[in-house]
Amino acid sequence: MEINAVNQTNTPTFYSKTQQNPLMGSALHEAFPTFQTTRGTTRKRTVYLKSQNKDSLREEEEEEEEEDDDDDERIEVKRKIVALQRIVPGGEALGVDKLFEETAGYILTLQGQIRAMRVLTSFIEGMDKQKRKLGG
């Protein structure tokens, strides 16, 4: 224990987490955590850095998986576009935007053809029923 001459108080000669500056009287100053060298900080720092490395590796793996997923999606989209170009008449010569416009028009045309076929089918079935009624 030391006796401080400025305010006549007893102060311990060492501190575990704080330091006393003899020029500052009884004022206590905490050491900066980055400059503290205690037993085990190297191990803590190593463990921290390893965890950071694991996190960054995990992030890199996730990014690679996302890139692989993106590549798979692009391949799948290209495959579907090629299939659509084969289905739509004249689709092989069209760009993607024009292909989609032509596909929409082609779908409407097909729907109209289906309605016409249903009308014709019901008309023919109606004629068959009339023939049966008349004994034909």
mmCIF file of C-alpha atoms in Angstrom:
data_model
loop_
_atom_site.group_PDB
_atom_site.id
_atom_site.type_symbol
_atom_site.label_atom_id
_atom_site.label_comp_id
_atom_site.label_asym_id
_atom_site.label_seq_id
_atom_site.Cartn_x
_atom_site.Cartn_y
_atom_site.Cartn_z
ATOM 1 C CA MET A 1 0.000 0.000 0.000
ATOM 2 C CA GLU A 2 1.131 3.513 -0.824
ATOM 3 C CA ILE A 3 0.084 6.720 0.870
ATOM 4 C CA ASN A 4 -0.903 9.342 -1.640
ATOM 5 C CA ALA A 5 0.610 12.719 -0.718
ATOM 6 C CA VAL A 6 -2.060 14.793 -2.470
ATOM 7 C CA ASN A 7 -5.206 13.607 -0.673
ATOM 8 C CA GLN A 8 -3.738 11.440 2.114
ATOM 9 C CA THR A 9 -5.447 8.188 0.987
ATOM 10 C CA ASN A 10 -4.161 4.682 0.983
ATOM 11 C CA THR A 11 -4.046 3.070 -2.438
ATOM 12 C CA PRO A 12 -2.988 -0.444 -3.348
ATOM 13 C CA THR A 13 0.287 -0.747 -5.238
ATOM 14 C CA PHE A 14 -1.135 -2.818 -8.111
ATOM 15 C CA TYR A 15 -4.451 -3.272 -9.842
ATOM 16 C CA SER A 16 -5.707 -6.166 -11.898
ATOM 17 C CA LYS A 17 -7.529 -4.198 -14.621
ATOM 18 C CA THR A 18 -6.598 -0.594 -13.898
ATOM 19 C CA GLN A 19 -3.330 1.297 -13.637
ATOM 20 C CA GLN A 20 -2.384 4.299 -11.519
ATOM 21 C CA ASN A 21 -0.212 6.976 -13.007
ATOM 22 C CA PRO A 22 2.066 8.472 -10.320
ATOM 23 C CA LEU A 23 2.093 11.825 -12.112
ATOM 24 C CA MET A 24 -1.721 12.051 -12.053
ATOM 25 C CA GLY A 25 -2.124 11.767 -8.282
ATOM 26 C CA SER A 26 -4.853 9.329 -7.287
ATOM 27 C CA ALA A 27 -6.529 9.276 -10.709
ATOM 28 C CA LEU A 28 -6.999 5.790 -12.059
ATOM 29 C CA HIS A 29 -6.812 5.016 -15.765
ATOM 30 C CA GLU A 30 -8.011 1.851 -17.394
ATOM 31 C CA ALA A 31 -5.670 0.296 -19.892
ATOM 32 C CA PHE A 32 -6.841 -0.015 -23.480
ATOM 33 C CA PRO A 33 -8.118 -3.541 -24.096
ATOM 34 C CA THR A 34 -6.051 -3.835 -27.290
ATOM 35 C CA PHE A 35 -2.842 -3.214 -25.364
ATOM 36 C CA GLN A 36 -3.562 -5.464 -22.417
ATOM 37 C CA THR A 37 -1.391 -8.523 -22.398
ATOM 38 C CA THR A 38 -2.820 -11.093 -20.094
ATOM 39 C CA ARG A 39 -2.433 -14.777 -20.117
ATOM 40 C CA GLY A 40 -4.758 -16.418 -22.636
ATOM 41 C CA THR A 41 -5.384 -13.447 -24.900
ATOM 42 C CA THR A 42 -3.331 -15.031 -27.637
ATOM 43 C CA ARG A 43 -5.508 -18.121 -27.419
ATOM 44 C CA LYS A 44 -8.672 -15.988 -27.368
ATOM 45 C CA ARG A 45 -7.427 -14.037 -30.363
ATOM 46 C CA THR A 46 -6.586 -17.289 -32.178
ATOM 47 C CA VAL A 47 -10.022 -18.748 -31.431
ATOM 48 C CA TYR A 48 -11.650 -15.506 -32.559
ATOM 49 C CA LEU A 49 -9.659 -15.456 -35.801
ATOM 50 C CA LYS A 50 -10.463 -19.115 -36.448
ATOM 51 C CA SER A 51 -14.166 -18.421 -35.959
ATOM 52 C CA GLN A 52 -13.892 -15.460 -38.325
ATOM 53 C CA ASN A 53 -12.148 -17.679 -40.883
ATOM 54 C CA LYS A 54 -14.872 -20.320 -40.518
ATOM 55 C CA ASP A 55 -17.539 -17.654 -40.978
ATOM 56 C CA SER A 56 -15.827 -16.271 -44.073
ATOM 57 C CA LEU A 57 -15.379 -19.799 -45.479
ATOM 58 C CA ARG A 58 -19.035 -20.534 -44.805
ATOM 59 C CA GLU A 59 -20.018 -17.299 -46.568
ATOM 60 C CA GLU A 60 -17.800 -18.192 -49.543
ATOM 61 C CA GLU A 61 -19.386 -21.658 -49.749
ATOM 62 C CA GLU A 62 -22.858 -20.111 -49.634
ATOM 63 C CA GLU A 63 -21.888 -17.664 -52.383
ATOM 64 C CA GLU A 64 -20.547 -20.547 -54.505
ATOM 65 C CA GLU A 65 -23.772 -22.496 -53.933
ATOM 66 C CA GLU A 66 -25.797 -19.426 -54.930
ATOM 67 C CA GLU A 67 -23.640 -19.034 -58.042
ATOM 68 C CA ASP A 68 -24.160 -22.730 -58.829
ATOM 69 C CA ASP A 69 -27.911 -22.282 -58.287
ATOM 70 C CA ASP A 70 -27.862 -19.220 -60.547
ATOM 71 C CA ASP A 71 -25.978 -21.180 -63.215
ATOM 72 C CA ASP A 72 -28.468 -24.058 -62.919
ATOM 73 C CA GLU A 73 -31.382 -21.636 -63.207
ATOM 74 C CA ARG A 74 -29.856 -19.972 -66.270
ATOM 75 C CA ILE A 75 -29.331 -23.349 -67.935
ATOM 76 C CA GLU A 76 -32.918 -24.352 -67.120
ATOM 77 C CA VAL A 77 -34.292 -21.068 -68.513
ATOM 78 C CA LYS A 78 -32.261 -21.464 -71.710
ATOM 79 C CA ARG A 79 -33.526 -25.037 -72.093
ATOM 80 C CA LYS A 80 -37.116 -23.874 -71.713
ATOM 81 C CA ILE A 81 -36.626 -21.042 -74.207
ATOM 82 C CA VAL A 82 -35.256 -23.507 -76.772
ATOM 83 C CA ALA A 83 -38.257 -25.799 -76.167
ATOM 84 C CA LEU A 84 -40.628 -22.844 -76.603
ATOM 85 C CA GLN A 85 -38.876 -21.853 -79.827
ATOM 86 C CA ARG A 86 -39.556 -25.351 -81.166
ATOM 87 C CA ILE A 87 -43.255 -25.217 -80.215
ATOM 88 C CA VAL A 88 -44.135 -21.754 -81.543
ATOM 89 C CA PRO A 89 -44.196 -21.626 -85.349
ATOM 90 C CA GLY A 90 -41.228 -19.559 -86.564
ATOM 91 C CA GLY A 91 -39.898 -19.293 -82.994
ATOM 92 C CA GLU A 92 -36.346 -20.331 -83.834
ATOM 93 C CA ALA A 93 -35.795 -17.086 -85.724
ATOM 94 C CA LEU A 94 -37.152 -14.854 -82.936
ATOM 95 C CA GLY A 95 -35.436 -13.166 -80.009
ATOM 96 C CA VAL A 96 -36.644 -13.802 -76.476
ATOM 97 C CA ASP A 97 -38.902 -10.711 -76.220
ATOM 98 C CA LYS A 98 -40.525 -11.285 -79.580
ATOM 99 C CA LEU A 99 -40.789 -15.017 -78.800
ATOM 100 C CA PHE A 100 -42.864 -14.273 -75.697
ATOM 101 C CA GLU A 101 -45.160 -11.946 -77.657
ATOM 102 C CA GLU A 102 -45.622 -14.574 -80.374
ATOM 103 C CA THR A 103 -46.244 -17.233 -77.710
ATOM 104 C CA ALA A 104 -49.047 -15.158 -76.200
ATOM 105 C CA GLY A 105 -50.642 -14.721 -79.630
ATOM 106 C CA TYR A 106 -50.185 -18.422 -80.395
ATOM 107 C CA ILE A 107 -51.901 -19.383 -77.133
ATOM 108 C CA LEU A 108 -54.885 -17.171 -77.971
ATOM 109 C CA THR A 109 -55.079 -18.732 -81.446
ATOM 110 C CA LEU A 110 -55.007 -22.242 -79.981
ATOM 111 C CA GLN A 111 -57.740 -21.335 -77.481
ATOM 112 C CA GLY A 112 -59.911 -20.085 -80.354
ATOM 113 C CA GLN A 113 -59.317 -23.336 -82.253
ATOM 114 C CA ILE A 114 -60.316 -25.364 -79.183
ATOM 115 C CA ARG A 115 -63.582 -23.397 -78.857
ATOM 116 C CA ALA A 116 -64.322 -23.949 -82.544
ATOM 117 C CA MET A 117 -63.677 -27.689 -82.210
ATOM 118 C CA ARG A 118 -65.982 -27.899 -79.185
ATOM 119 C CA VAL A 119 -68.750 -26.115 -81.114
ATOM 120 C CA LEU A 120 -68.307 -28.464 -84.074
ATOM 121 C CA THR A 121 -68.258 -31.499 -81.785
ATOM 122 C CA SER A 122 -71.458 -30.487 -80.026
ATOM 123 C CA PHE A 123 -73.107 -29.764 -83.414
ATOM 124 C CA ILE A 124 -72.151 -33.197 -84.757
ATOM 125 C CA GLU A 125 -73.320 -34.919 -81.565
ATOM 126 C CA GLY A 126 -76.610 -33.048 -81.821
ATOM 127 C CA MET A 127 -77.085 -34.262 -85.402
ATOM 128 C CA ASP A 128 -76.327 -37.855 -84.310
ATOM 129 C CA LYS A 129 -79.017 -37.610 -81.608
ATOM 130 C CA GLN A 130 -81.552 -36.342 -84.147
ATOM 131 C CA LYS A 131 -80.767 -39.208 -86.521
ATOM 132 C CA ARG A 132 -81.321 -41.704 -83.706
ATOM 133 C CA LYS A 133 -84.647 -40.120 -82.824
ATOM 134 C CA LEU A 134 -85.773 -40.309 -86.438
ATOM 135 C CA GLY A 135 -84.663 -43.917 -86.650
ATOM 136 C CA GLY A 136 -81.631 -43.392 -88.767
#
